[in-house]
Every structure is written in structure tokens, then in C-alpha cells.
Coordinates of N, CA, C and O in Angstrom, one line a residue:
A1415 N 85.6 94.0 80.9 CA 86.3 93.1 80.0 C 87.8 93.1 80.5 O 88.3 94.1 81.0
D1416 N 88.4 91.9 80.3 CA 89.8 91.8 80.6 C 90.6 92.5 79.5 O 90.5 92.0 78.3
L1417 N 91.3 93.5 79.8 CA 92.1 94.2 78.8 C 93.5 94.1 79.1 O 94.0 94.2 80.2
P1418 N 94.3 93.9 78.0 CA 95.8 93.7 78.2 C 96.4 95.0 78.4 O 96.9 95.6 77.5
T1419 N 96.4 95.6 79.6 CA 97.0 96.9 79.9 C 98.5 96.8 79.9 O 99.1 97.8 79.5
D1420 N 99.1 95.8 80.3 CA 100.6 95.7 80.3 C 101.1 94.3 80.2 O 102.2 94.0 80.8
G1421 N 100.4 93.4 79.6 CA 100.8 92.0 79.5 C 102.1 91.9 78.7 O 102.5 92.8 78.0
P1422 N 102.6 90.7 78.7 CA 103.9 90.4 78.0 C 103.7 90.3 76.5 O 104.7 90.3 75.8
T1423 N 102.5 90.2 76.0 CA 102.3 90.0 74.5 C 102.6 91.3 73.8 O 102.1 92.4 74.1
D1424 N 103.5 91.2 72.8 CA 103.9 92.4 72.0 C 102.8 92.6 70.9 O 102.8 91.8 69.9
L1425 N 102.0 93.6 71.1 CA 100.9 93.8 70.1 C 101.3 94.5 68.8 O 100.6 94.6 67.9
S1426 N 102.6 95.0 68.8 CA 103.0 95.7 67.6 C 103.0 94.8 66.4 O 103.0 95.3 65.2
I1427 N 103.1 93.5 66.5 CA 103.1 92.7 65.4 C 101.8 92.7 64.7 O 101.6 92.2 63.5
A1428 N 100.7 93.2 65.3 CA 99.4 93.2 64.7 C 99.4 94.2 63.5 O 98.5 94.1 62.7
L1429 N 100.3 95.1 63.4 CA 100.4 96.0 62.3 C 100.8 95.3 61.0 O 100.5 95.8 59.9
D1430 N 101.4 94.1 61.1 CA 101.9 93.4 59.9 C 100.8 92.4 59.4 O 100.6 91.3 60.0
L1431 N 100.2 92.7 58.3 CA 99.1 91.9 57.8 C 99.7 90.7 56.9 O 98.9 89.9 56.5
R1432 N 101.0 90.7 56.7 CA 101.6 89.6 55.9 C 101.7 88.3 56.6 O 101.8 87.3 56.0
R1433 N 101.7 88.4 57.9 CA 101.9 87.1 58.7 C 100.6 86.8 59.5 O 99.9 87.7 59.8
R1434 N 100.5 85.5 59.8 CA 99.4 85.1 60.6 C 99.7 85.5 62.0 O 100.8 85.3 62.6
Q1435 N 98.7 86.1 62.7 CA 98.8 86.6 64.0 C 98.6 85.5 65.0 O 97.7 84.7 64.9
P1436 N 99.4 85.5 66.1 CA 99.2 84.5 67.2 C 97.9 84.8 67.9 O 97.4 85.9 67.9
R1437 N 97.3 83.7 68.3 CA 96.0 83.8 69.0 C 95.9 84.9 70.1 O 95.0 85.6 70.2
P1438 N 96.9 84.9 71.0 CA 96.9 86.0 72.1 C 96.8 87.4 71.5 O 96.1 88.2 72.1
V1439 N 97.5 87.6 70.4 CA 97.5 89.0 69.8 C 96.1 89.2 69.2 O 95.5 90.3 69.5
V1440 N 95.5 88.3 68.6 CA 94.2 88.5 68.0 C 93.2 88.7 69.1 O 92.3 89.6 69.0
E1441 N 93.2 87.9 70.1 CA 92.3 88.1 71.2 C 92.4 89.5 71.9 O 91.4 90.1 72.2
A1442 N 93.7 89.9 72.1 CA 93.9 91.2 72.7 C 93.4 92.3 71.8 O 92.7 93.3 72.3
I1443 N 93.7 92.3 70.5 CA 93.2 93.3 69.6 C 91.7 93.3 69.6 O 91.1 94.4 69.6
L1444 N 91.1 92.2 69.5 CA 89.6 92.1 69.4 C 89.0 92.7 70.7 O 87.9 93.3 70.7
S1445 N 89.6 92.4 71.8 CA 89.1 92.9 73.1 C 89.2 94.4 73.2 O 88.3 95.1 73.6
L1446 N 90.3 94.9 72.8 CA 90.5 96.4 72.8 C 89.6 97.0 71.8 O 89.1 98.2 72.0
A1447 N 89.3 96.4 70.7 CA 88.5 97.0 69.6 C 87.1 97.2 70.0 O 86.4 98.0 69.4
T1448 N 86.6 96.6 71.1 CA 85.3 96.8 71.6 C 85.1 98.3 72.0 O 83.9 98.8 72.1
H1449 N 86.2 99.0 72.2 CA 86.1 100.4 72.7 C 86.2 101.4 71.5 O 86.2 102.6 71.7
L1450 N 86.3 100.9 70.3 CA 86.4 101.7 69.1 C 85.0 102.1 68.6 O 84.0 101.4 68.9
P1451 N 84.9 103.2 67.9 CA 83.7 103.6 67.2 C 83.3 102.5 66.2 O 84.2 101.8 65.7
G1452 N 82.0 102.4 65.9 CA 81.5 101.4 65.0 C 82.3 101.0 63.7 O 82.6 99.9 63.5
P1453 N 82.5 102.0 62.8 CA 83.2 101.6 61.6 C 84.6 101.1 61.8 O 85.0 100.1 61.2
E1454 N 85.4 101.6 62.8 CA 86.7 101.1 63.0 C 86.6 99.7 63.7 O 87.4 98.8 63.4
R1455 N 85.7 99.6 64.6 CA 85.5 98.3 65.2 C 85.1 97.2 64.2 O 85.7 96.1 64.2
S1456 N 84.3 97.6 63.2 CA 83.9 96.6 62.2 C 85.1 96.2 61.3 O 85.3 95.1 60.9
L1457 N 86.0 97.2 61.0 CA 87.2 96.9 60.2 C 88.1 96.0 60.9 O 88.5 95.0 60.4
I1458 N 88.3 96.2 62.2 CA 89.2 95.4 63.0 C 88.6 94.0 63.1 O 89.3 93.0 63.0
H1459 N 87.3 93.9 63.4 CA 86.7 92.6 63.5 C 86.7 91.8 62.2 O 87.0 90.6 62.2
A1460 N 86.5 92.5 61.1 CA 86.6 91.8 59.8 C 87.9 91.2 59.5 O 88.1 90.1 59.1
I1461 N 89.0 92.0 59.9 CA 90.4 91.5 59.6 C 90.8 90.5 60.6 O 91.3 89.4 60.3
F1462 N 90.7 90.8 61.9 CA 91.2 89.9 63.0 C 90.2 88.8 63.3 O 90.6 87.7 63.7
G1463 N 88.9 89.1 63.3 CA 87.9 88.1 63.8 C 87.5 87.2 62.7 O 87.3 86.0 62.9
E1464 N 87.3 87.7 61.4 CA 86.8 86.9 60.3 C 87.9 86.5 59.4 O 87.7 85.7 58.5
G1465 N 89.1 87.1 59.5 CA 90.2 86.7 58.7 C 90.2 87.3 57.3 O 90.8 86.7 56.3
R1466 N 89.4 88.4 57.1 CA 89.3 88.9 55.7 C 90.5 89.8 55.4 O 91.2 90.2 56.3
T1467 N 90.8 89.9 54.1 CA 91.9 90.7 53.7 C 91.5 92.1 53.3 O 90.3 92.4 53.1
I1468 N 92.5 93.0 53.3 CA 92.3 94.4 52.9 C 91.7 94.4 51.5 O 90.8 95.2 51.2
A1469 N 92.3 93.6 50.6 CA 91.8 93.6 49.2 C 90.4 93.2 49.1 O 89.6 93.9 48.4
D1470 N 90.0 92.2 49.8 CA 88.6 91.7 49.9 C 87.7 92.8 50.4 O 86.6 93.1 49.9
L1471 N 88.1 93.4 51.5 CA 87.2 94.5 52.1 C 87.1 95.7 51.2 O 86.1 96.3 51.2
S1472 N 88.2 96.0 50.6 CA 88.2 97.2 49.7 C 87.2 97.0 48.5 O 86.5 97.9 48.1
R1473 N 87.2 95.8 48.0 CA 86.2 95.5 47.0 C 84.8 95.6 47.5 O 83.9 96.1 46.8
C1474 N 84.5 95.0 48.7 CA 83.2 95.1 49.3 C 82.7 96.5 49.6 O 81.6 96.9 49.4
L1475 N 83.7 97.3 50.1 CA 83.3 98.7 50.5 C 83.4 99.7 49.4 O 83.0 100.8 49.6
G1476 N 84.1 99.3 48.3 CA 84.3 100.3 47.3 C 85.4 101.3 47.6 O 85.5 102.4 46.9
D1477 N 86.2 101.0 48.6 CA 87.4 101.9 48.9 C 88.6 101.4 48.2 O 88.7 100.2 47.8
R1478 N 89.6 102.3 48.0 CA 90.8 101.9 47.5 C 91.6 101.2 48.6 O 91.6 101.6 49.7
P1479 N 92.3 100.1 48.2 CA 93.0 99.3 49.2 C 94.1 100.2 50.0 O 94.2 100.0 51.2
R1480 N 94.7 101.1 49.3 CA 95.7 101.9 50.0 C 95.1 102.7 51.1 O 95.6 102.8 52.2
F1481 N 93.9 103.3 50.9 CA 93.2 104.1 51.9 C 92.7 103.2 53.1 O 92.8 103.6 54.2
L1482 N 92.2 102.1 52.7 CA 91.8 101.1 53.8 C 92.9 100.6 54.6 O 92.8 100.5 55.8
R1483 N 94.0 100.3 54.0 CA 95.2 99.9 54.7 C 95.7 101.0 55.6 O 96.1 100.7 56.8
R1484 N 95.7 102.2 55.2 CA 96.2 103.3 56.0 C 95.2 103.5 57.2 O 95.7 103.7 58.3
R1485 N 93.9 103.4 57.0 CA 92.9 103.4 58.1 C 93.2 102.3 59.1 O 93.1 102.5 60.3
F1486 N 93.4 101.1 58.5 CA 93.7 99.9 59.4 C 94.9 100.2 60.3 O 94.9 100.0 61.5
R1487 N 96.0 100.7 59.7 CA 97.2 100.9 60.4 C 97.1 102.0 61.5 O 97.6 101.8 62.6
R1488 N 96.4 103.0 61.1 CA 96.2 104.1 62.1 C 95.3 103.6 63.3 O 95.6 103.9 64.5
T1489 N 94.3 102.8 63.0 CA 93.5 102.2 64.0 C 94.3 101.3 64.9 O 94.2 101.3 66.2
V1490 N 95.0 100.4 64.3 CA 95.8 99.4 65.1 C 96.9 100.1 65.9 O 97.1 99.7 67.1
A1491 N 97.5 101.1 65.3 CA 98.5 101.8 66.1 C 97.9 102.5 67.3 O 98.5 102.5 68.4
R1492 N 96.7 103.0 67.2 CA 96.0 103.5 68.4 C 95.7 102.4 69.4 O 95.8 102.6 70.6
L1493 N 95.2 101.3 68.9 CA 94.8 100.2 69.8 C 96.0 99.7 70.6 O 95.9 99.3 71.8
I1494 N 97.2 99.6 70.0 CA 98.3 99.0 70.7 C 99.1 100.0 71.5 O 100.0 99.6 72.2
D1495 N 98.7 101.3 71.5 CA 99.3 102.3 72.4 C 98.8 101.9 73.8 O 97.7 101.8 74.1
P1496 N 99.8 101.8 74.7 CA 99.4 101.4 76.1 C 98.4 102.4 76.8 O 97.6 102.0 77.6
R1497 N 98.4 103.6 76.3 CA 97.5 104.6 76.9 C 96.0 104.2 76.5 O 95.1 104.4 77.3
F1498 N 95.8 103.6 75.4 CA 94.5 103.2 74.9 C 94.0 102.1 75.9 O 92.8 102.2 76.4
A1499 N 94.8 101.1 76.2 CA 94.3 100.0 77.1 C 94.1 100.6 78.5 O 93.2 100.2 79.2
F1500 N 95.0 101.5 78.9 CA 94.8 102.1 80.2 C 93.5 102.8 80.3 O 92.7 102.6 81.3
V1501 N 93.2 103.7 79.4 CA 91.9 104.4 79.4 C 90.7 103.4 79.4 O 89.8 103.5 80.2
A1502 N 90.8 102.4 78.5 CA 89.7 101.5 78.4 C 89.5 100.7 79.7 O 88.3 100.4 80.0
S1503 N 90.5 100.4 80.4 CA 90.4 99.6 81.6 C 90.1 100.4 82.8 O 89.6 99.8 83.8
Q1504 N 90.5 101.6 82.8 CA 90.4 102.4 84.1 C 89.3 103.5 84.0 O 88.9 104.0 85.1
M1505 N 88.7 103.8 82.9 CA 87.8 104.9 82.8 C 86.5 104.7 83.6 O 85.9 105.7 84.0
H1506 N 86.1 103.5 84.0 CA 84.9 103.3 84.8 C 85.1 103.9 86.2 O 84.1 104.1 86.9
T1507 N 86.3 104.1 86.6 CA 86.5 104.7 88.0 C 86.6 106.2 88.0 O 86.8 106.8 89.1
W1508 N 86.6 106.8 86.8 CA 86.8 108.3 86.7 C 85.5 109.0 86.8 O 84.4 108.5 86.5
P1509 N 85.6 110.3 87.1 CA 84.4 111.2 87.0 C 83.9 111.2 85.6 O 84.6 111.0 84.6
Q1510 N 82.6 111.5 85.4 CA 82.0 111.5 84.1 C 82.7 112.4 83.0 O 82.9 111.9 81.9
R1511 N 83.1 113.6 83.4 CA 83.7 114.5 82.4 C 85.0 113.9 81.9 O 85.3 113.9 80.8
R1512 N 85.8 113.3 82.8 CA 87.1 112.7 82.5 C 86.9 111.5 81.6 O 87.6 111.2 80.6
R1513 N 85.9 110.7 82.0 CA 85.6 109.5 81.2 C 85.2 109.8 79.8 O 85.7 109.2 78.9
L1514 N 84.3 110.8 79.7 CA 83.9 111.2 78.3 C 85.0 111.8 77.5 O 85.1 111.5 76.3
A1515 N 85.8 112.6 78.1 CA 86.9 113.2 77.4 C 87.9 112.2 77.0 O 88.4 112.2 75.8
G1516 N 88.2 111.2 77.8 CA 89.1 110.1 77.5 C 88.6 109.2 76.4 O 89.3 108.8 75.5
T1517 N 87.3 109.0 76.5 CA 86.6 108.2 75.4 C 86.7 108.8 74.1 O 87.2 108.2 73.1
L1518 N 86.3 110.1 74.0 CA 86.3 110.8 72.7 C 87.7 111.0 72.2 O 88.0 110.8 71.0
H1519 N 88.6 111.6 73.0 CA 89.9 112.0 72.6 C 90.9 110.8 72.4 O 91.6 110.7 71.4
I1520 N 90.9 109.9 73.3 CA 91.9 108.8 73.3 C 91.4 107.6 72.6 O 92.0 107.0 71.7
L1521 N 90.2 107.1 73.0 CA 89.7 105.9 72.4 C 89.1 106.1 71.0 O 89.3 105.3 70.1
H1522 N 88.5 107.3 70.7 CA 87.8 107.5 69.4 C 88.6 108.5 68.5 O 88.2 108.8 67.4
A1523 N 89.8 108.9 69.0 CA 90.8 109.7 68.2 C 90.1 111.0 67.8 O 90.5 111.5 66.7
R1524 N 89.3 111.6 68.6 CA 88.7 113.0 68.2 C 89.8 114.0 68.6 O 90.5 113.9 69.6
T1525 N 89.8 115.1 67.9 CA 90.6 116.2 68.3 C 90.2 116.9 69.6 O 89.0 116.7 70.0
L1526 N 91.0 117.6 70.2 CA 90.6 118.4 71.4 C 89.5 119.3 71.1 O 88.5 119.4 71.9
R1527 N 89.5 120.0 70.0 CA 88.5 120.9 69.6 C 87.1 120.2 69.4 O 86.1 120.6 69.9
D1528 N 87.1 119.1 68.7 CA 85.9 118.3 68.5 C 85.4 117.7 69.8 O 84.2 117.7 70.0
T1529 N 86.3 117.2 70.6 CA 85.9 116.7 71.9 C 85.2 117.8 72.8 O 84.2 117.5 73.4
A1530 N 85.8 118.9 72.8 CA 85.3 120.1 73.5 C 83.9 120.4 73.0 O 82.9 120.6 73.8
R1531 N 83.8 120.5 71.7 CA 82.5 120.8 71.1 C 81.4 119.8 71.4 O 80.3 120.1 71.8
R1532 N 81.7 118.5 71.3 CA 80.8 117.4 71.6 C 80.3 117.4 73.1 O 79.2 117.0 73.4
L1533 N 81.3 117.8 74.0 CA 81.0 117.8 75.4 C 80.5 119.1 75.9 O 80.2 119.2 77.1
A1534 N 80.4 120.1 75.0 CA 80.0 121.5 75.4 C 80.9 122.0 76.5 O 80.5 122.6 77.5
L1535 N 82.2 121.8 76.3 CA 83.2 122.3 77.2 C 84.2 123.2 76.5 O 84.2 123.2 75.2
T1536 N 85.0 123.9 77.2 CA 86.1 124.6 76.5 C 87.2 123.7 76.2 O 87.4 122.6 76.8
E1537 N 88.1 124.1 75.2 CA 89.2 123.3 74.9 C 90.1 123.1 76.1 O 90.8 122.1 76.4
H1538 N 90.2 124.2 76.9 CA 91.1 124.2 78.1 C 90.6 123.2 79.1 O 91.4 122.4 79.7
A1539 N 89.3 123.1 79.3 CA 88.7 122.1 80.2 C 89.0 120.7 79.7 O 89.4 119.8 80.5
V1540 N 88.9 120.4 78.4 CA 89.2 119.1 77.9 C 90.7 118.8 78.0 O 91.1 117.7 78.4
R1541 N 91.6 119.8 77.8 CA 93.0 119.7 77.9 C 93.4 119.3 79.4 O 94.2 118.5 79.6
R1542 N 92.7 119.9 80.3 CA 92.9 119.6 81.7 C 92.6 118.1 82.0 O 93.3 117.5 82.8
E1543 N 91.5 117.7 81.5 CA 91.1 116.3 81.7 C 92.1 115.3 81.1 O 92.4 114.3 81.7
I1544 N 92.5 115.6 79.9 CA 93.5 114.8 79.2 C 94.8 114.8 80.0 O 95.5 113.8 80.1
S1545 N 95.2 115.9 80.5 CA 96.4 116.0 81.3 C 96.3 115.2 82.6 O 97.2 114.5 83.0
A1546 N 95.1 115.2 83.2 CA 94.8 114.3 84.4 C 95.0 112.9 84.0 O 95.5 112.1 84.8
I1547 N 94.4 112.5 82.8 CA 94.5 111.1 82.4 C 96.0 110.7 82.2 O 96.4 109.7 82.6
D1548 N 96.7 111.6 81.6 CA 98.2 111.4 81.3 C 98.9 111.2 82.6 O 99.8 110.4 82.8
A1549 N 98.6 112.0 83.6 CA 99.2 111.9 85.0 C 98.9 110.6 85.6 O 99.7 109.9 86.2
L1550 N 97.6 110.2 85.5 CA 97.2 108.9 86.0 C 97.9 107.7 85.3 O 98.4 106.7 86.0
F1551 N 98.1 107.9 84.0 CA 98.8 106.9 83.2 C 100.2 106.8 83.7 O 100.8 105.7 83.8
S1552 N 100.9 107.9 83.8 CA 102.3 107.9 84.3 C 102.4 107.3 85.7 O 103.4 106.5 85.9
Q1553 N 101.5 107.6 86.5 CA 101.5 107.0 87.9 C 101.4 105.4 87.8 O 102.1 104.7 88.4
H1554 N 100.4 105.0 86.9 CA 100.2 103.6 86.7 C 101.5 102.9 86.2 O 101.8 101.8 86.7
R1555 N 102.1 103.5 85.2 CA 103.4 102.9 84.7 C 104.5 102.9 85.7 O 105.2 101.9 85.8
F1556 N 104.6 103.9 86.5 CA 105.6 104.0 87.6 C 105.3 102.8 88.6 O 106.2 102.1 89.0
E1557 N 104.0 102.7 89.0 CA 103.7 101.7 90.0 C 103.9 100.3 89.4 O 104.3 99.4 90.1
R1558 N 103.7 100.1 88.1 CA 103.8 98.8 87.5 C 105.3 98.5 87.2 O 105.7 97.4 87.4
D1559 N 106.1 99.5 86.8 CA 107.5 99.2 86.3 C 108.5 99.4 87.4 O 109.5 98.7 87.5
V1560 N 108.3 100.4 88.3 CA 109.4 100.7 89.2 C 109.2 100.1 90.6 O 110.1 99.5 91.2
L1561 N 108.0 100.3 91.1 CA 107.7 99.8 92.5 C 108.0 98.3 92.7 O 108.5 97.9 93.7
P1562 N 107.5 97.4 91.8 CA 107.8 96.0 92.1 C 109.3 95.7 92.1 O 109.7 94.7 92.8
N1563 N 110.1 96.5 91.5 CA 111.6 96.3 91.4 C 112.3 96.9 92.6 O 113.5 96.7 92.8
A1564 N 111.6 97.8 93.3 CA 112.2 98.5 94.4 C 112.3 97.5 95.6 O 111.4 96.8 95.9
R1565 N 113.4 97.6 96.2 CA 113.6 96.7 97.3 C 113.6 97.5 98.6 O 114.1 98.6 98.6
P1566 N 113.1 96.9 99.7 CA 113.1 97.6 100.9 C 114.6 97.9 101.4 O 115.5 97.2 100.9
D1567 N 114.8 98.8 102.2 CA 116.1 99.1 102.7 C 116.7 97.9 103.4 O 116.4 97.6 104.5
T1568 N 117.6 97.2 102.7 CA 118.2 96.0 103.2 C 119.7 96.2 103.3 O 120.5 95.2 103.2
T1569 N 120.1 97.4 103.5 CA 121.6 97.6 103.5 C 122.1 96.9 104.8 O 121.5 97.0 105.9
T1570 N 123.2 96.3 104.6 CA 123.9 95.7 105.8 C 125.1 96.5 106.1 O 125.7 97.2 105.3
P1571 N 125.4 96.5 107.4 CA 126.5 97.4 107.8 C 127.8 96.9 107.1 O 128.0 95.7 106.9
E1572 N 128.6 97.9 106.8 CA 129.9 97.6 106.2 C 130.8 96.9 107.2 O 130.7 97.2 108.4
P1573 N 131.5 95.9 106.8 CA 132.4 95.2 107.7 C 133.5 96.3 108.2 O 133.9 97.1 107.4
E1574 N 133.8 96.2 109.4 CA 134.8 97.1 110.0 C 136.2 96.8 109.3 O 136.6 95.7 109.1
K1575 N 136.9 97.9 109.0 CA 138.2 97.8 108.4 C 139.2 98.0 109.5 O 139.1 98.7 110.5
D1576 N 140.3 97.2 109.4 CA 141.4 97.3 110.4 C 142.3 98.4 110.1 O 142.7 98.8 109.3

């Protein structure tokens, strides 16, 4: 899937339910939401895909609006984190252990302890994989932000002074 890893669209406006969201934001959020676990994916799809309100969903689900709004904001905050898009777009190139650790810990917001338990690994092993993901993410950001702006050595000799 085409994921907005670093596009110009500011996804932080997706946190504001009071305003109508621009189409590129809605498409980006829905694209990223495909990597969420089922209940969170359904919530994001209902709000962004179907245009339902928190009040309407809370009546249907029997949840208090305040709790549903908090869940929505936590989920969207995770979706708009650049690390989420990075993991979602790059994980297919990683070894299985790293891919699974990134999916559970970063995409599904599981704790290190729960991720380790689900993968039958030690917490230290999961922490190493997450550290490797963070290093790859830092490298990605460096290559994206710094390298295109770096210019080859084009220094010209200083004019001779008399």
C-alpha cells in the first residue's frame, strides 16, 4: 500500500473532530489504519470512512463518549507518528522477528513485556529489535532530510588578495 511516510500533508489536524478533514488527510489516515488491530481499525474507519460521530458511535457501542474520544485520540496520535508510517511501509524488508516486534509494539501499541510474551522472546530481545527499528528510522530521516540538502563540494578558490 502507498503509505504517507513523509509527505507534505500535516496529519496532526486529524485529531480535531470539530472540523471537516481534507480528503488527503482522510485517505492517509485510512491507509495507515489498515495496519491497526481490528477494533481500532473499525473505529477509525467509522469516523473517517463513514463520517460517523463519537456521540453516534458511543450510543451504538454502549461506551461513554469521553472514553471513546480518548481511545480515538490515542489511536490517531499513534497513526500520525512518523515512526508508525515508517514501520508500516518498511517492515516487509525486515527479518521476521523484527517485523513481528515492530508490528506488535509500534503498530499495535503493545508493551515490551506483552510483545515479548506473545513472541516467546525475552524483553531484552524485543528491546534490541525496537532499538534496531529506531536506528533504521533515524537513518531514514537523515537520508530524507539531510542528504538531499547536502551539496557536493563546490568550493571555489578564494580570489587572491593584493
